[in-house]
Amino acid sequence: KAGVTQTPRYLIKTRGQQVTLSCSPISGHRSVSWYQQTPGQGLQFLFEYFSETQRNKGNFPGRFSGRQFSNSRSEMNVSTLELGDSALYLCASSQDTNTGELFFGEGSRLTVL
Amino acid sequence: AQTVTQSQPEMSVQEAETVTLSCTYDTSESDYYLFWYKQPPSRQMILVIRQEAYKQQNATENRFSVNFQKAAKSFSLKISDSQLGDAAMYFCAYRSAVPWGGNKLVFGAGTILRVKS
């Protein structure tokens, strides 16, 4: 069974640009969550999608958005990039049971210059 | 809001020895889940062990066990017979059990575990 796949793995952008990151969950998983990981702030929850609906949202500005498609694949978009958006963005999928186990991808490393 | 605190930024252990990583959390909820995740240098995080708050018995998974003290809001991870492959960043995480909580995890800052041969 394939794991969580995130693309691209690495990308470099400049301030003011926008970026779209993609996440393909494990087959059968309907919940997809996104996390931002930085040395200073650690791991912070961005949002979660379940059956194409945003179920939870973290405390991030509106420049951060996401969506989920009918096949459970998810994308997140960051517009008007700032230097502080440089981070590892992790996607996690789940079967959405009470065990709450999340399966993480390897992440997308975004560098904003 | 819930918070998770890991007070040990870095720990070292000799191969084959035992090490304990600390975690405390703050919540007003009575039902929740606690997790330890491991993030090796390759960055993919994997679940090490989970604990349901309503269970008094401490969870164990092979060489990994937890000491769950609900009243003290403490959730430490013990790694026995440490191996070189245990070297990684370890995160303690909290998840609410409320139906609308979804799969949102609140993470601690992490503890880097170094294993010496």
Short mmCIF file of N, CA, C and O in Angstrom, two decimals, chain B residues 23-108:
data_model
loop_
_atom_site.label_atom_id
_atom_site.label_comp_id
_atom_site.label_asym_id
_atom_site.label_seq_id
_atom_site.Cartn_x
_atom_site.Cartn_y
_atom_site.Cartn_z
N CYS B 23 6.97 14.70 28.86
CA CYS B 23 5.93 15.47 28.18
C CYS B 23 4.86 15.83 29.20
O CYS B 23 4.41 14.96 29.97
N THR B 24 4.48 17.07 29.25
CA THR B 24 3.33 17.48 30.04
C THR B 24 2.38 18.22 29.12
O THR B 24 2.77 18.74 28.07
N TYR B 25 1.12 18.25 29.51
CA TYR B 25 0.13 18.89 28.66
C TYR B 25 -0.89 19.60 29.54
O TYR B 25 -0.98 19.33 30.75
N ASP B 26 -1.60 20.48 28.92
CA ASP B 26 -2.62 21.21 29.65
C ASP B 26 -3.92 21.14 28.87
O ASP B 26 -3.95 21.45 27.66
N THR B 27 -4.98 20.74 29.52
CA THR B 27 -6.28 20.65 28.89
C THR B 27 -7.36 20.69 29.95
O THR B 27 -7.13 20.31 31.11
N SER B 28 -8.54 21.14 29.55
CA SER B 28 -9.68 21.11 30.45
C SER B 28 -10.60 19.95 30.07
O SER B 28 -11.62 19.73 30.73
N GLU B 29 -10.24 19.22 29.05
CA GLU B 29 -11.06 18.10 28.59
C GLU B 29 -10.76 16.85 29.42
O GLU B 29 -9.66 16.70 29.96
N SER B 30 -11.73 15.98 29.49
CA SER B 30 -11.55 14.75 30.26
C SER B 30 -11.23 13.55 29.36
O SER B 30 -10.68 12.56 29.83
N ASP B 31 -11.57 13.69 28.09
CA ASP B 31 -11.34 12.58 27.17
C ASP B 31 -10.48 13.07 26.00
O ASP B 31 -10.83 14.07 25.35
N TYR B 32 -9.42 12.37 25.75
CA TYR B 32 -8.49 12.80 24.70
C TYR B 32 -7.54 11.65 24.40
O TYR B 32 -7.60 10.59 25.03
N TYR B 33 -6.69 11.87 23.44
CA TYR B 33 -5.68 10.89 23.07
C TYR B 33 -4.31 11.56 23.13
O TYR B 33 -4.16 12.74 22.84
N LEU B 34 -3.34 10.77 23.48
CA LEU B 34 -1.96 11.26 23.50
C LEU B 34 -1.10 10.34 22.64
O LEU B 34 -1.32 9.13 22.58
N PHE B 35 -0.13 10.95 21.99
CA PHE B 35 0.72 10.20 21.07
C PHE B 35 2.18 10.60 21.24
O PHE B 35 2.50 11.72 21.65
N TRP B 36 3.03 9.68 20.89
CA TRP B 36 4.44 9.98 20.65
C TRP B 36 4.73 9.65 19.19
O TRP B 36 4.46 8.54 18.74
N TYR B 37 5.27 10.64 18.50
CA TYR B 37 5.67 10.47 17.11
C TYR B 37 7.19 10.61 17.03
O TYR B 37 7.81 11.37 17.76
N LYS B 38 7.75 9.87 16.09
CA LYS B 38 9.19 9.89 15.85
C LYS B 38 9.45 10.45 14.46
O LYS B 38 8.80 10.04 13.49
N GLN B 39 10.38 11.39 14.38
CA GLN B 39 10.74 11.96 13.09
C GLN B 39 12.24 11.77 12.88
O GLN B 39 13.06 12.53 13.36
N PRO B 40 12.61 10.73 12.13
CA PRO B 40 14.03 10.49 11.85
C PRO B 40 14.56 11.58 10.93
O PRO B 40 13.79 12.35 10.36
N PRO B 41 15.86 11.61 10.75
CA PRO B 41 16.45 12.64 9.88
C PRO B 41 15.85 12.66 8.47
O PRO B 41 15.90 13.66 7.81
N SER B 42 15.30 11.59 7.99
CA SER B 42 14.68 11.57 6.66
C SER B 42 13.36 12.32 6.65
O SER B 42 12.76 12.49 5.60
N ARG B 43 12.90 12.72 7.82
CA ARG B 43 11.75 13.61 8.03
C ARG B 43 10.37 12.98 8.07
O ARG B 43 9.44 13.62 8.46
N GLN B 44 10.16 11.78 7.61
CA GLN B 44 8.81 11.22 7.65
C GLN B 44 8.48 10.81 9.08
O GLN B 44 9.16 9.99 9.68
N MET B 45 7.44 11.38 9.60
CA MET B 45 7.04 11.10 10.98
C MET B 45 6.26 9.81 11.03
O MET B 45 5.41 9.54 10.19
N ILE B 46 6.54 9.03 12.07
CA ILE B 46 5.80 7.79 12.26
C ILE B 46 5.33 7.71 13.71
O ILE B 46 5.97 8.24 14.62
N LEU B 47 4.20 7.06 13.89
CA LEU B 47 3.64 6.90 15.21
C LEU B 47 4.43 5.86 16.00
O LEU B 47 4.72 4.78 15.51
N VAL B 48 4.79 6.22 17.22
CA VAL B 48 5.51 5.29 18.10
C VAL B 48 4.53 4.58 19.02
O VAL B 48 4.53 3.35 19.16
N ILE B 49 3.66 5.36 19.65
CA ILE B 49 2.76 4.79 20.64
C ILE B 49 1.62 5.75 20.90
O ILE B 49 1.79 6.98 20.72
N ARG B 50 0.46 5.23 21.27
CA ARG B 50 -0.69 6.08 21.57
C ARG B 50 -1.30 5.64 22.91
O ARG B 50 -1.16 4.51 23.34
N GLN B 51 -1.99 6.59 23.52
CA GLN B 51 -2.65 6.33 24.81
C GLN B 51 -4.01 7.00 24.80
O GLN B 51 -4.12 8.19 24.49
N GLU B 52 -5.04 6.24 25.14
CA GLU B 52 -6.37 6.83 25.32
C GLU B 52 -6.50 7.27 26.77
O GLU B 52 -6.17 6.51 27.68
N ALA B 53 -6.98 8.47 26.97
CA ALA B 53 -7.02 9.03 28.32
C ALA B 53 -7.93 8.25 29.25
O ALA B 53 -7.72 8.23 30.47
N TYR B 54 -8.94 7.58 28.70
CA TYR B 54 -9.87 6.86 29.56
C TYR B 54 -9.29 5.52 30.04
O TYR B 54 -9.85 4.87 30.91
N LYS B 55 -8.18 5.13 29.46
CA LYS B 55 -7.54 3.88 29.87
C LYS B 55 -6.50 4.15 30.95
O LYS B 55 -5.61 4.97 30.77
N GLN B 56 -6.61 3.45 32.05
CA GLN B 56 -5.65 3.64 33.13
C GLN B 56 -4.34 2.91 32.86
O GLN B 56 -3.29 3.32 33.32
N GLN B 57 -4.45 1.82 32.10
CA GLN B 57 -3.26 1.03 31.83
C GLN B 57 -2.35 1.77 30.87
O GLN B 57 -2.80 2.27 29.83
N ASN B 58 -1.07 1.79 31.19
CA ASN B 58 -0.10 2.43 30.33
C ASN B 58 0.13 1.61 29.06
O ASN B 58 0.25 0.39 29.10
N ALA B 59 0.21 2.31 27.93
CA ALA B 59 0.42 1.63 26.65
C ALA B 59 1.87 1.16 26.53
O ALA B 59 2.80 1.79 27.04
N THR B 60 2.04 0.04 25.86
CA THR B 60 3.38 -0.46 25.56
C THR B 60 3.40 -0.96 24.12
O THR B 60 2.40 -1.48 23.62
N GLU B 61 4.54 -0.78 23.48
CA GLU B 61 4.77 -1.28 22.13
C GLU B 61 6.22 -1.73 22.06
O GLU B 61 7.12 -0.95 21.84
N ASN B 62 6.41 -3.02 22.27
CA ASN B 62 7.74 -3.59 22.24
C ASN B 62 8.66 -2.87 23.21
O ASN B 62 8.43 -2.90 24.42
N ARG B 63 9.69 -2.20 22.74
CA ARG B 63 10.65 -1.53 23.63
C ARG B 63 10.15 -0.17 24.11
O ARG B 63 10.83 0.49 24.91
N PHE B 64 9.01 0.26 23.64
CA PHE B 64 8.49 1.58 23.97
C PHE B 64 7.32 1.46 24.94
O PHE B 64 6.43 0.64 24.74
N SER B 65 7.34 2.24 25.97
CA SER B 65 6.24 2.26 26.92
C SER B 65 6.04 3.69 27.42
O SER B 65 6.94 4.52 27.30
N VAL B 66 4.87 3.94 27.94
CA VAL B 66 4.58 5.27 28.45
C VAL B 66 4.22 5.19 29.93
O VAL B 66 3.80 4.16 30.43
N ASN B 67 4.43 6.32 30.59
CA ASN B 67 3.96 6.51 31.95
C ASN B 67 2.94 7.63 31.90
O ASN B 67 3.30 8.81 31.80
N PHE B 68 1.69 7.26 31.91
CA PHE B 68 0.59 8.22 31.78
C PHE B 68 0.04 8.55 33.16
O PHE B 68 -0.50 7.67 33.84
N GLN B 69 0.17 9.78 33.55
CA GLN B 69 -0.34 10.25 34.84
C GLN B 69 -1.39 11.32 34.54
O GLN B 69 -1.06 12.50 34.36
N LYS B 70 -2.66 10.90 34.50
CA LYS B 70 -3.71 11.81 34.07
C LYS B 70 -3.87 13.01 35.00
O LYS B 70 -4.04 14.13 34.56
N ALA B 71 -3.84 12.76 36.28
CA ALA B 71 -4.05 13.85 37.23
C ALA B 71 -2.91 14.88 37.14
O ALA B 71 -3.14 16.08 37.23
N ALA B 72 -1.74 14.40 36.91
CA ALA B 72 -0.58 15.29 36.79
C ALA B 72 -0.42 15.82 35.38
O ALA B 72 0.43 16.68 35.13
N LYS B 73 -1.21 15.33 34.44
CA LYS B 73 -1.14 15.70 33.04
C LYS B 73 0.30 15.50 32.52
O LYS B 73 0.92 16.40 31.94
N SER B 74 0.75 14.30 32.75
CA SER B 74 2.11 13.93 32.36
C SER B 74 2.06 12.67 31.50
O SER B 74 1.26 11.75 31.75
N PHE B 75 2.93 12.64 30.50
CA PHE B 75 2.90 11.52 29.53
C PHE B 75 4.32 11.30 29.04
O PHE B 75 4.74 11.82 28.02
N SER B 76 5.08 10.51 29.76
CA SER B 76 6.48 10.31 29.40
C SER B 76 6.66 9.03 28.58
O SER B 76 5.87 8.09 28.70
N LEU B 77 7.68 9.02 27.78
CA LEU B 77 8.00 7.88 26.92
C LEU B 77 9.29 7.23 27.39
O LEU B 77 10.30 7.92 27.53
N LYS B 78 9.24 5.94 27.62
CA LYS B 78 10.43 5.20 28.00
C LYS B 78 10.85 4.30 26.85
O LYS B 78 10.04 3.53 26.32
N ILE B 79 12.10 4.42 26.48
CA ILE B 79 12.67 3.57 25.43
C ILE B 79 13.69 2.65 26.09
O ILE B 79 14.68 3.13 26.67
N SER B 80 13.43 1.38 26.03
CA SER B 80 14.33 0.39 26.63
C SER B 80 15.24 -0.19 25.55
O SER B 80 14.89 -0.21 24.37
N ASP B 81 16.43 -0.64 26.00
CA ASP B 81 17.36 -1.28 25.07
C ASP B 81 17.53 -0.40 23.82
O ASP B 81 17.31 -0.85 22.68
N SER B 82 17.93 0.82 24.01
CA SER B 82 18.02 1.80 22.92
C SER B 82 18.91 1.29 21.78
O SER B 82 19.96 0.67 22.02
N GLN B 83 18.47 1.58 20.59
CA GLN B 83 19.19 1.18 19.39
C GLN B 83 19.56 2.40 18.57
O GLN B 83 18.92 3.46 18.70
N LEU B 84 20.56 2.25 17.71
CA LEU B 84 21.00 3.38 16.90
C LEU B 84 19.85 3.93 16.05
O LEU B 84 19.76 5.13 15.81
N GLY B 85 18.97 3.06 15.63
CA GLY B 85 17.84 3.48 14.82
C GLY B 85 16.80 4.29 15.58
O GLY B 85 15.88 4.83 14.98
N ASP B 86 16.95 4.37 16.90
CA ASP B 86 16.02 5.18 17.68
C ASP B 86 16.36 6.66 17.63
O ASP B 86 15.57 7.51 18.05
N ALA B 87 17.54 6.98 17.12
CA ALA B 87 17.96 8.38 17.04
C ALA B 87 17.00 9.14 16.13
O ALA B 87 16.80 8.77 14.96
N ALA B 88 16.42 10.19 16.66
CA ALA B 88 15.40 10.95 15.92
C ALA B 88 14.90 12.08 16.79
O ALA B 88 15.29 12.23 17.95
N MET B 89 14.03 12.88 16.21
CA MET B 89 13.28 13.88 16.98
C MET B 89 11.98 13.19 17.41
O MET B 89 11.31 12.56 16.59
N TYR B 90 11.65 13.33 18.68
CA TYR B 90 10.42 12.74 19.21
C TYR B 90 9.45 13.84 19.61
O TYR B 90 9.81 14.77 20.34
N PHE B 91 8.23 13.71 19.12
CA PHE B 91 7.20 14.69 19.42
C PHE B 91 6.10 14.04 20.23
O PHE B 91 5.61 12.96 19.91
N CYS B 92 5.71 14.74 21.25
CA CYS B 92 4.53 14.38 22.03
C CYS B 92 3.35 15.15 21.42
O CYS B 92 3.51 16.33 21.04
N ALA B 93 2.20 14.52 21.32
CA ALA B 93 1.07 15.20 20.68
C ALA B 93 -0.24 14.87 21.39
O ALA B 93 -0.40 13.77 21.93
N TYR B 94 -1.14 15.81 21.33
CA TYR B 94 -2.46 15.71 21.97
C TYR B 94 -3.54 15.81 20.91
O TYR B 94 -3.43 16.62 19.97
N ARG B 95 -4.58 14.99 21.08
CA ARG B 95 -5.73 15.10 20.19
C ARG B 95 -6.99 15.04 21.03
O ARG B 95 -7.15 14.13 21.85
N SER B 96 -7.87 15.97 20.81
CA SER B 96 -9.12 15.98 21.53
C SER B 96 -10.00 14.81 21.07
O SER B 96 -9.91 14.37 19.92
N ALA B 97 -10.84 14.32 21.96
CA ALA B 97 -11.75 13.24 21.61
C ALA B 97 -13.15 13.73 21.33
O ALA B 97 -14.05 12.93 21.09
N VAL B 98 -13.35 15.05 21.34
CA VAL B 98 -14.69 15.55 21.04
C VAL B 98 -15.03 15.21 19.60
O VAL B 98 -14.14 15.21 18.74
N PRO B 99 -16.28 14.94 19.29
CA PRO B 99 -16.65 14.49 17.92
C PRO B 99 -16.25 15.48 16.84
O PRO B 99 -15.90 15.08 15.73
N TRP B 100 -16.28 16.78 17.15
CA TRP B 100 -15.96 17.75 16.13
C TRP B 100 -14.47 18.09 16.09
O TRP B 100 -14.05 18.97 15.37
N GLY B 101 -13.69 17.37 16.91
CA GLY B 101 -12.27 17.67 16.99
C GLY B 101 -11.48 17.25 15.77
O GLY B 101 -10.40 17.77 15.50
N GLY B 102 -12.03 16.29 15.03
CA GLY B 102 -11.33 15.84 13.85
C GLY B 102 -9.98 15.24 14.22
O GLY B 102 -9.82 14.63 15.27
N ASN B 103 -9.03 15.45 13.32
CA ASN B 103 -7.71 14.87 13.50
C ASN B 103 -6.66 15.93 13.78
O ASN B 103 -5.49 15.77 13.45
N LYS B 104 -7.07 17.01 14.42
CA LYS B 104 -6.12 18.06 14.75
C LYS B 104 -5.22 17.62 15.90
O LYS B 104 -5.71 17.25 16.96
N LEU B 105 -3.93 17.64 15.67
CA LEU B 105 -2.97 17.32 16.71
C LEU B 105 -2.28 18.60 17.18
O LEU B 105 -1.94 19.46 16.38
N VAL B 106 -2.09 18.67 18.50
CA VAL B 106 -1.29 19.74 19.09
C VAL B 106 0.03 19.10 19.51
O VAL B 106 0.04 18.17 20.31
N PHE B 107 1.12 19.61 18.96
CA PHE B 107 2.43 19.02 19.19
C PHE B 107 3.25 19.80 20.21
O PHE B 107 3.12 21.03 20.33
N GLY B 108 4.11 19.09 20.89
CA GLY B 108 5.14 19.73 21.69
C GLY B 108 6.28 20.16 20.78
O GLY B 108 6.26 19.89 19.57
#
